[in-house]
Amino acid sequence: RRKMAARLSGGENRLVSLPLSRIRVIMKSSPEVSSINQDALFLTAKATELFVQYLATYSYKHGRGKEKSALTYSDLSHTAEECETFQFLADILPKKILASKYLKMLEKEKRDGAVGGDDEEEEEEDDEDES
């Protein structure tokens, strides 16, 4: 236990790469959290590192970036969109589109919304309630 505490305090052989102080700030930003156990902080940091490593590895193996020996943003966004495990990241890693295409999409949504786009939103909400 003392060995782990020594490594957590900033020794050369760190067990985690992420800054624990930043993770503590993020954890404390939740209103339900009043104090954070040192072990919980360490485990959260390690789990986050492993998750990011898994996401990057999966995206690299299943993306187009490996042709260039590089992991690209589009590899990550494609993974978030296509892989069920990572779909919760789709809003955080959206596919890149040109600003002109985005403006056209907004314009189309405005036109469609005025005609009857509200019905589609209600149907989607009903589908979610049934699940």
CSV table of N, CA and C in Angstrom, one decimal:
chain,number,residue,atom,x,y,z
A,1,ARG,N,0.8,-1.2,0.0
A,1,ARG,CA,0.0,0.0,0.0
A,1,ARG,C,0.9,1.3,0.0
A,2,ARG,N,1.9,1.3,0.8
A,2,ARG,CA,2.8,2.4,0.8
A,2,ARG,C,3.5,2.6,-0.5
A,3,LYS,N,3.9,1.5,-1.2
A,3,LYS,CA,4.5,1.5,-2.5
A,3,LYS,C,3.6,2.2,-3.5
A,4,MET,N,2.3,1.8,-3.5
A,4,MET,CA,1.4,2.5,-4.4
A,4,MET,C,1.2,3.9,-4.1
A,5,ALA,N,1.1,4.3,-2.8
A,5,ALA,CA,1.0,5.7,-2.5
A,5,ALA,C,2.2,6.5,-2.9
A,6,ALA,N,3.4,5.9,-2.8
A,6,ALA,CA,4.6,6.6,-3.3
A,6,ALA,C,4.6,6.8,-4.8
A,7,ARG,N,4.1,5.8,-5.5
A,7,ARG,CA,4.1,6.0,-6.9
A,7,ARG,C,3.0,7.0,-7.3
A,8,LEU,N,1.9,7.0,-6.6
A,8,LEU,CA,0.8,8.0,-6.9
A,8,LEU,C,1.3,9.4,-6.6
A,9,SER,N,2.2,9.6,-5.7
A,9,SER,CA,2.6,11.0,-5.4
A,9,SER,C,3.6,11.5,-6.4
A,10,GLY,N,3.9,10.8,-7.4
A,10,GLY,CA,4.7,11.4,-8.5
A,10,GLY,C,6.1,10.7,-8.7
A,11,GLY,N,6.3,9.5,-8.2
A,11,GLY,CA,7.5,8.8,-8.4
A,11,GLY,C,7.8,8.6,-9.9
A,12,GLU,N,9.0,8.2,-10.2
A,12,GLU,CA,9.4,7.9,-11.6
A,12,GLU,C,8.6,6.8,-12.2
A,13,ASN,N,8.3,5.7,-11.5
A,13,ASN,CA,7.6,4.6,-12.0
A,13,ASN,C,6.1,4.7,-11.8
A,14,ARG,N,5.5,5.7,-12.4
A,14,ARG,CA,4.1,6.0,-12.2
A,14,ARG,C,3.3,4.9,-12.8
A,15,LEU,N,2.2,4.5,-12.1
A,15,LEU,CA,1.3,3.5,-12.5
A,15,LEU,C,0.3,4.0,-13.5
A,16,VAL,N,0.0,5.3,-13.4
A,16,VAL,CA,-0.9,5.9,-14.3
A,16,VAL,C,-0.3,7.1,-15.0
A,17,SER,N,-0.8,7.4,-16.2
A,17,SER,CA,-0.2,8.5,-17.0
A,17,SER,C,-1.0,9.8,-16.9
A,18,LEU,N,-2.3,9.6,-16.6
A,18,LEU,CA,-3.2,10.8,-16.5
A,18,LEU,C,-2.9,11.6,-15.2
A,19,PRO,N,-3.1,12.9,-15.2
A,19,PRO,CA,-2.9,13.7,-14.0
A,19,PRO,C,-4.0,13.5,-13.0
A,20,LEU,N,-3.7,12.9,-11.9
A,20,LEU,CA,-4.7,12.6,-10.8
A,20,LEU,C,-5.4,13.9,-10.3
A,21,SER,N,-4.7,15.0,-10.3
A,21,SER,CA,-5.3,16.2,-9.8
A,21,SER,C,-6.5,16.6,-10.8
A,22,ARG,N,-6.3,16.5,-12.1
A,22,ARG,CA,-7.4,16.8,-13.0
A,22,ARG,C,-8.5,15.8,-12.9
A,23,ILE,N,-8.2,14.6,-12.7
A,23,ILE,CA,-9.3,13.6,-12.5
A,23,ILE,C,-10.1,13.9,-11.2
A,24,ARG,N,-9.4,14.2,-10.2
A,24,ARG,CA,-10.0,14.6,-8.9
A,24,ARG,C,-11.0,15.8,-9.1
A,25,VAL,N,-10.6,16.8,-9.9
A,25,VAL,CA,-11.4,18.0,-10.2
A,25,VAL,C,-12.7,17.5,-10.9
A,26,ILE,N,-12.5,16.7,-11.9
A,26,ILE,CA,-13.6,16.2,-12.7
A,26,ILE,C,-14.6,15.4,-11.8
A,27,MET,N,-14.0,14.5,-10.9
A,27,MET,CA,-14.9,13.7,-10.1
A,27,MET,C,-15.6,14.6,-9.1
A,28,LYS,N,-14.9,15.6,-8.5
A,28,LYS,CA,-15.6,16.5,-7.6
A,28,LYS,C,-16.6,17.4,-8.2
A,29,SER,N,-16.6,17.6,-9.5
A,29,SER,CA,-17.6,18.4,-10.2
A,29,SER,C,-19.0,17.8,-10.1
A,30,SER,N,-19.1,16.5,-9.7
A,30,SER,CA,-20.4,15.9,-9.5
A,30,SER,C,-20.9,16.3,-8.1
A,31,PRO,N,-22.2,16.8,-8.1
A,31,PRO,CA,-22.7,17.2,-6.8
A,31,PRO,C,-22.8,16.1,-5.8
A,32,GLU,N,-22.9,14.9,-6.2
A,32,GLU,CA,-23.1,13.7,-5.3
A,32,GLU,C,-21.8,13.4,-4.6
A,33,VAL,N,-20.6,13.8,-5.1
A,33,VAL,CA,-19.3,13.5,-4.6
A,33,VAL,C,-18.9,14.5,-3.5
A,34,SER,N,-18.6,14.0,-2.3
A,34,SER,CA,-18.2,14.9,-1.3
A,34,SER,C,-16.7,14.7,-1.0
A,35,SER,N,-16.2,13.5,-1.0
A,35,SER,CA,-14.8,13.2,-0.8
A,35,SER,C,-14.4,12.0,-1.7
A,36,ILE,N,-13.1,12.0,-2.1
A,36,ILE,CA,-12.7,10.9,-3.0
A,36,ILE,C,-11.5,10.2,-2.3
A,37,ASN,N,-11.7,8.9,-2.2
A,37,ASN,CA,-10.8,8.0,-1.7
A,37,ASN,C,-9.6,7.9,-2.6
A,38,GLN,N,-8.4,7.8,-2.1
A,38,GLN,CA,-7.2,7.7,-3.0
A,38,GLN,C,-7.2,6.5,-3.9
A,39,ASP,N,-7.7,5.4,-3.4
A,39,ASP,CA,-7.8,4.2,-4.2
A,39,ASP,C,-8.8,4.4,-5.4
A,40,ALA,N,-9.9,5.0,-5.0
A,40,ALA,CA,-11.0,5.2,-6.1
A,40,ALA,C,-10.4,6.2,-7.1
A,41,LEU,N,-9.7,7.2,-6.7
A,41,LEU,CA,-9.0,8.1,-7.7
A,41,LEU,C,-8.1,7.3,-8.6
A,42,PHE,N,-7.2,6.5,-8.0
A,42,PHE,CA,-6.3,5.7,-8.8
A,42,PHE,C,-7.0,4.8,-9.8
A,43,LEU,N,-8.0,4.1,-9.3
A,43,LEU,CA,-8.7,3.1,-10.1
A,43,LEU,C,-9.5,3.8,-11.3
A,44,THR,N,-10.0,5.0,-11.0
A,44,THR,CA,-10.7,5.7,-12.0
A,44,THR,C,-9.7,6.1,-13.1
A,45,ALA,N,-8.6,6.6,-12.7
A,45,ALA,CA,-7.5,7.0,-13.6
A,45,ALA,C,-7.1,5.8,-14.5
A,46,LYS,N,-6.8,4.7,-13.9
A,46,LYS,CA,-6.4,3.5,-14.6
A,46,LYS,C,-7.4,3.0,-15.5
A,47,ALA,N,-8.7,3.0,-15.1
A,47,ALA,CA,-9.8,2.5,-15.9
A,47,ALA,C,-9.9,3.5,-17.2
A,48,THR,N,-9.8,4.8,-16.9
A,48,THR,CA,-9.9,5.7,-18.0
A,48,THR,C,-8.7,5.5,-19.0
A,49,GLU,N,-7.5,5.3,-18.5
A,49,GLU,CA,-6.4,5.0,-19.4
A,49,GLU,C,-6.7,3.8,-20.3
A,50,LEU,N,-7.1,2.7,-19.6
A,50,LEU,CA,-7.4,1.5,-20.3
A,50,LEU,C,-8.5,1.6,-21.4
A,51,PHE,N,-9.5,2.4,-21.0
A,51,PHE,CA,-10.6,2.7,-22.0
A,51,PHE,C,-10.1,3.4,-23.2
A,52,VAL,N,-9.3,4.5,-23.0
A,52,VAL,CA,-8.8,5.3,-24.1
A,52,VAL,C,-7.9,4.4,-25.0
A,53,GLN,N,-7.1,3.6,-24.3
A,53,GLN,CA,-6.2,2.7,-25.1
A,53,GLN,C,-7.0,1.7,-25.9
A,54,TYR,N,-8.1,1.1,-25.4
A,54,TYR,CA,-8.9,0.2,-26.1
A,54,TYR,C,-9.6,0.9,-27.3
A,55,LEU,N,-10.1,2.1,-27.0
A,55,LEU,CA,-10.8,2.9,-28.1
A,55,LEU,C,-9.8,3.2,-29.2
A,56,ALA,N,-8.6,3.6,-28.9
A,56,ALA,CA,-7.6,3.9,-29.9
A,56,ALA,C,-7.2,2.7,-30.7
A,57,THR,N,-7.0,1.6,-30.0
A,57,THR,CA,-6.5,0.4,-30.6
A,57,THR,C,-7.6,-0.2,-31.6
A,58,TYR,N,-8.9,-0.2,-31.1
A,58,TYR,CA,-10.0,-0.7,-31.9
A,58,TYR,C,-10.2,0.2,-33.1
A,59,SER,N,-10.1,1.5,-32.9
A,59,SER,CA,-10.3,2.5,-34.0
A,59,SER,C,-9.2,2.3,-35.1
A,60,TYR,N,-8.0,2.1,-34.6
A,60,TYR,CA,-6.8,2.0,-35.5
A,60,TYR,C,-7.0,0.7,-36.3
A,61,LYS,N,-7.3,-0.4,-35.7
A,61,LYS,CA,-7.4,-1.7,-36.3
A,61,LYS,C,-8.6,-1.7,-37.3
A,62,HIS,N,-9.7,-1.0,-37.0
A,62,HIS,CA,-10.9,-1.1,-37.9
A,62,HIS,C,-11.0,0.2,-38.8
A,63,GLY,N,-10.1,1.1,-38.7
A,63,GLY,CA,-10.2,2.3,-39.5
A,63,GLY,C,-9.3,2.3,-40.7
A,64,ARG,N,-9.3,3.4,-41.4
A,64,ARG,CA,-8.5,3.6,-42.6
A,64,ARG,C,-7.1,4.1,-42.3
A,65,GLY,N,-6.9,4.6,-41.0
A,65,GLY,CA,-5.7,5.2,-40.6
A,65,GLY,C,-4.5,4.2,-40.7
A,66,LYS,N,-4.8,2.9,-40.5
A,66,LYS,CA,-3.6,2.0,-40.5
A,66,LYS,C,-2.9,1.9,-41.9
A,67,GLU,N,-3.7,2.3,-42.9
A,67,GLU,CA,-3.0,2.4,-44.2
A,67,GLU,C,-1.9,3.4,-44.2
A,68,LYS,N,-2.0,4.4,-43.4
A,68,LYS,CA,-1.0,5.5,-43.3
A,68,LYS,C,-0.2,5.3,-42.0
A,69,SER,N,-0.4,4.2,-41.3
A,69,SER,CA,0.2,4.0,-40.0
A,69,SER,C,-0.1,5.2,-39.0
A,70,ALA,N,-1.3,5.6,-39.0
A,70,ALA,CA,-1.7,6.7,-38.1
A,70,ALA,C,-3.2,6.6,-37.7
A,71,LEU,N,-3.5,7.0,-36.5
A,71,LEU,CA,-4.8,7.0,-36.1
A,71,LEU,C,-5.4,8.4,-36.3
A,72,THR,N,-6.5,8.4,-37.0
A,72,THR,CA,-7.1,9.7,-37.4
A,72,THR,C,-8.4,10.0,-36.6
A,73,TYR,N,-8.8,11.3,-36.6
A,73,TYR,CA,-10.0,11.6,-36.0
A,73,TYR,C,-11.2,10.9,-36.7
A,74,SER,N,-11.1,10.8,-38.0
A,74,SER,CA,-12.2,10.1,-38.7
A,74,SER,C,-12.3,8.6,-38.3
A,75,ASP,N,-11.2,8.0,-38.0
A,75,ASP,CA,-11.2,6.6,-37.5
A,75,ASP,C,-12.0,6.5,-36.1
A,76,LEU,N,-11.7,7.5,-35.3
A,76,LEU,CA,-12.4,7.5,-34.0
A,76,LEU,C,-13.9,7.8,-34.1
A,77,SER,N,-14.2,8.8,-35.0
A,77,SER,CA,-15.7,9.1,-35.2
A,77,SER,C,-16.4,8.0,-35.8
A,78,HIS,N,-15.7,7.3,-36.8
A,78,HIS,CA,-16.4,6.1,-37.4
A,78,HIS,C,-16.6,5.0,-36.4
A,79,THR,N,-15.7,4.8,-35.5
A,79,THR,CA,-15.9,3.8,-34.5
A,79,THR,C,-17.0,4.2,-33.6
A,80,ALA,N,-17.1,5.4,-33.2
A,80,ALA,CA,-18.2,5.9,-32.3
A,80,ALA,C,-19.6,5.7,-33.0
A,81,GLU,N,-19.6,5.9,-34.3
A,81,GLU,CA,-20.8,5.8,-35.0
A,81,GLU,C,-21.2,4.3,-35.3
A,82,GLU,N,-20.3,3.5,-35.6
A,82,GLU,CA,-20.5,2.1,-36.1
A,82,GLU,C,-20.5,1.0,-35.1
A,83,CYS,N,-19.7,1.2,-34.1
A,83,CYS,CA,-19.5,0.1,-33.1
A,83,CYS,C,-20.5,0.4,-31.9
A,84,GLU,N,-21.3,-0.6,-31.6
A,84,GLU,CA,-22.3,-0.4,-30.6
A,84,GLU,C,-21.7,-0.1,-29.2
A,85,THR,N,-20.6,-0.7,-28.9
A,85,THR,CA,-19.9,-0.4,-27.6
A,85,THR,C,-19.6,1.0,-27.4
A,86,PHE,N,-19.2,1.7,-28.5
A,86,PHE,CA,-18.8,3.1,-28.4
A,86,PHE,C,-19.8,4.1,-28.9
A,87,GLN,N,-21.1,3.7,-29.1
A,87,GLN,CA,-22.1,4.6,-29.7
A,87,GLN,C,-22.4,5.8,-28.7
A,88,PHE,N,-22.1,5.6,-27.4
A,88,PHE,CA,-22.4,6.7,-26.5
A,88,PHE,C,-21.5,7.9,-26.7
A,89,LEU,N,-20.4,7.7,-27.5
A,89,LEU,CA,-19.5,8.7,-27.8
A,89,LEU,C,-19.8,9.5,-29.1
A,90,ALA,N,-20.9,9.1,-29.8
A,90,ALA,CA,-21.2,9.7,-31.1
A,90,ALA,C,-21.4,11.2,-31.0
A,91,ASP,N,-21.9,11.7,-29.9
A,91,ASP,CA,-22.1,13.1,-29.8
A,91,ASP,C,-20.8,13.9,-29.6
A,92,ILE,N,-19.9,13.2,-28.9
A,92,ILE,CA,-18.6,13.8,-28.5
A,92,ILE,C,-17.6,13.7,-29.7
A,93,LEU,N,-17.8,12.6,-30.5
A,93,LEU,CA,-16.9,12.4,-31.7
A,93,LEU,C,-17.7,12.4,-33.0
A,94,PRO,N,-18.3,13.5,-33.3
A,94,PRO,CA,-19.2,13.5,-34.5
A,94,PRO,C,-18.3,13.5,-35.8
A,95,LYS,N,-18.9,13.0,-36.9
A,95,LYS,CA,-18.1,13.0,-38.1
A,95,LYS,C,-17.9,14.4,-38.6
A,96,LYS,N,-16.7,14.7,-39.1
A,96,LYS,CA,-16.4,16.0,-39.6
A,96,LYS,C,-17.2,16.2,-40.9
A,97,ILE,N,-17.8,17.4,-41.0
A,97,ILE,CA,-18.4,17.8,-42.3
A,97,ILE,C,-18.0,19.2,-42.6
A,98,LEU,N,-18.1,19.6,-43.9
A,98,LEU,CA,-17.8,21.0,-44.3
A,98,LEU,C,-18.8,21.9,-43.7
A,99,ALA,N,-18.4,23.1,-43.4
A,99,ALA,CA,-19.4,24.1,-42.9
A,99,ALA,C,-20.5,24.4,-43.9
A,100,SER,N,-20.2,24.4,-45.2
A,100,SER,CA,-21.2,24.6,-46.2
A,100,SER,C,-22.3,23.5,-46.1
A,101,LYS,N,-21.9,22.3,-46.0
A,101,LYS,CA,-22.8,21.2,-45.8
A,101,LYS,C,-23.7,21.3,-44.6
A,102,TYR,N,-23.0,21.7,-43.5
A,102,TYR,CA,-23.8,21.9,-42.2
A,102,TYR,C,-24.8,22.9,-42.4
A,103,LEU,N,-24.5,24.1,-43.0
A,103,LEU,CA,-25.4,25.2,-43.2
A,103,LEU,C,-26.6,24.7,-44.0
A,104,LYS,N,-26.3,23.9,-45.1
A,104,LYS,CA,-27.4,23.4,-45.9
A,104,LYS,C,-28.3,22.4,-45.1
A,105,MET,N,-27.7,21.6,-44.2
A,105,MET,CA,-28.5,20.7,-43.4
A,105,MET,C,-29.4,21.5,-42.5
A,106,LEU,N,-28.9,22.6,-41.8
A,106,LEU,CA,-29.7,23.4,-41.0
A,106,LEU,C,-30.8,24.1,-41.7
A,107,GLU,N,-30.5,24.5,-42.9
A,107,GLU,CA,-31.6,25.2,-43.8
A,107,GLU,C,-32.7,24.2,-44.1
A,108,LYS,N,-32.3,22.9,-44.4
A,108,LYS,CA,-33.2,21.9,-44.8
A,108,LYS,C,-34.1,21.5,-43.5
A,109,GLU,N,-33.4,21.4,-42.4
A,109,GLU,CA,-34.2,21.1,-41.1
A,109,GLU,C,-35.2,22.2,-40.8
A,110,LYS,N,-34.8,23.5,-41.1
A,110,LYS,CA,-35.8,24.6,-40.8
A,110,LYS,C,-37.0,24.4,-41.7
A,111,ARG,N,-36.7,24.1,-43.0
A,111,ARG,CA,-37.8,24.0,-44.0
A,111,ARG,C,-38.7,22.8,-43.6
A,112,ASP,N,-38.1,21.6,-43.3
A,112,ASP,CA,-38.8,20.4,-43.0
A,112,ASP,C,-39.5,20.6,-41.7
A,113,GLY,N,-38.9,21.3,-40.7
A,113,GLY,CA,-39.5,21.4,-39.4
A,113,GLY,C,-40.8,22.2,-39.5
A,114,ALA,N,-40.9,23.2,-40.4
A,114,ALA,CA,-42.0,24.0,-40.5
A,114,ALA,C,-43.2,23.3,-41.1
A,115,VAL,N,-42.9,22.3,-41.9
A,115,VAL,CA,-43.9,21.5,-42.6
A,115,VAL,C,-44.5,20.4,-41.7
A,116,GLY,N,-43.6,19.7,-41.0
A,116,GLY,CA,-44.2,18.6,-40.1
A,116,GLY,C,-43.1,17.8,-39.5
A,117,GLY,N,-41.9,18.3,-39.3
A,117,GLY,CA,-40.8,17.6,-38.7
A,117,GLY,C,-41.0,17.3,-37.2
A,118,ASP,N,-42.0,18.0,-36.5
A,118,ASP,CA,-42.2,17.7,-35.1
A,118,ASP,C,-42.8,16.3,-34.9
A,119,ASP,N,-43.6,15.8,-35.8
A,119,ASP,CA,-44.1,14.5,-35.7
A,119,ASP,C,-43.1,13.4,-35.5
A,120,GLU,N,-42.0,13.5,-36.3
A,120,GLU,CA,-40.9,12.6,-36.3
A,120,GLU,C,-40.2,12.5,-34.9
A,121,GLU,N,-40.0,13.7,-34.3
A,121,GLU,CA,-39.4,13.7,-33.0
A,121,GLU,C,-40.3,13.0,-31.9
A,122,GLU,N,-41.6,13.2,-32.0
A,122,GLU,CA,-42.5,12.6,-31.1
A,122,GLU,C,-42.5,11.1,-31.3
A,123,GLU,N,-42.4,10.6,-32.5
A,123,GLU,CA,-42.3,9.2,-32.7
A,123,GLU,C,-41.0,8.6,-32.2
A,124,GLU,N,-39.9,9.3,-32.3
A,124,GLU,CA,-38.7,8.8,-31.7
A,124,GLU,C,-38.7,8.7,-30.2
A,125,GLU,N,-39.4,9.7,-29.6
A,125,GLU,CA,-39.5,9.7,-28.1
A,125,GLU,C,-40.4,8.5,-27.7
A,126,ASP,N,-41.4,8.2,-28.5
A,126,ASP,CA,-42.3,7.1,-28.1
A,126,ASP,C,-41.5,5.8,-28.2
A,127,ASP,N,-40.7,5.6,-29.3
A,127,ASP,CA,-39.9,4.4,-29.5
A,127,ASP,C,-38.9,4.2,-28.3
A,128,GLU,N,-38.3,5.3,-27.8
A,128,GLU,CA,-37.4,5.2,-26.6
A,128,GLU,C,-38.2,4.8,-25.4
A,129,ASP,N,-39.4,5.3,-25.2
A,129,ASP,CA,-40.2,4.9,-24.0
A,129,ASP,C,-40.5,3.4,-24.0
A,130,GLU,N,-40.8,2.8,-25.2
A,130,GLU,CA,-41.1,1.4,-25.3
A,130,GLU,C,-40.0,0.5,-25.0
A,131,SER,N,-38.7,1.0,-25.3
A,131,SER,CA,-37.5,0.1,-25.1
A,131,SER,C,-37.3,-0.2,-23.6
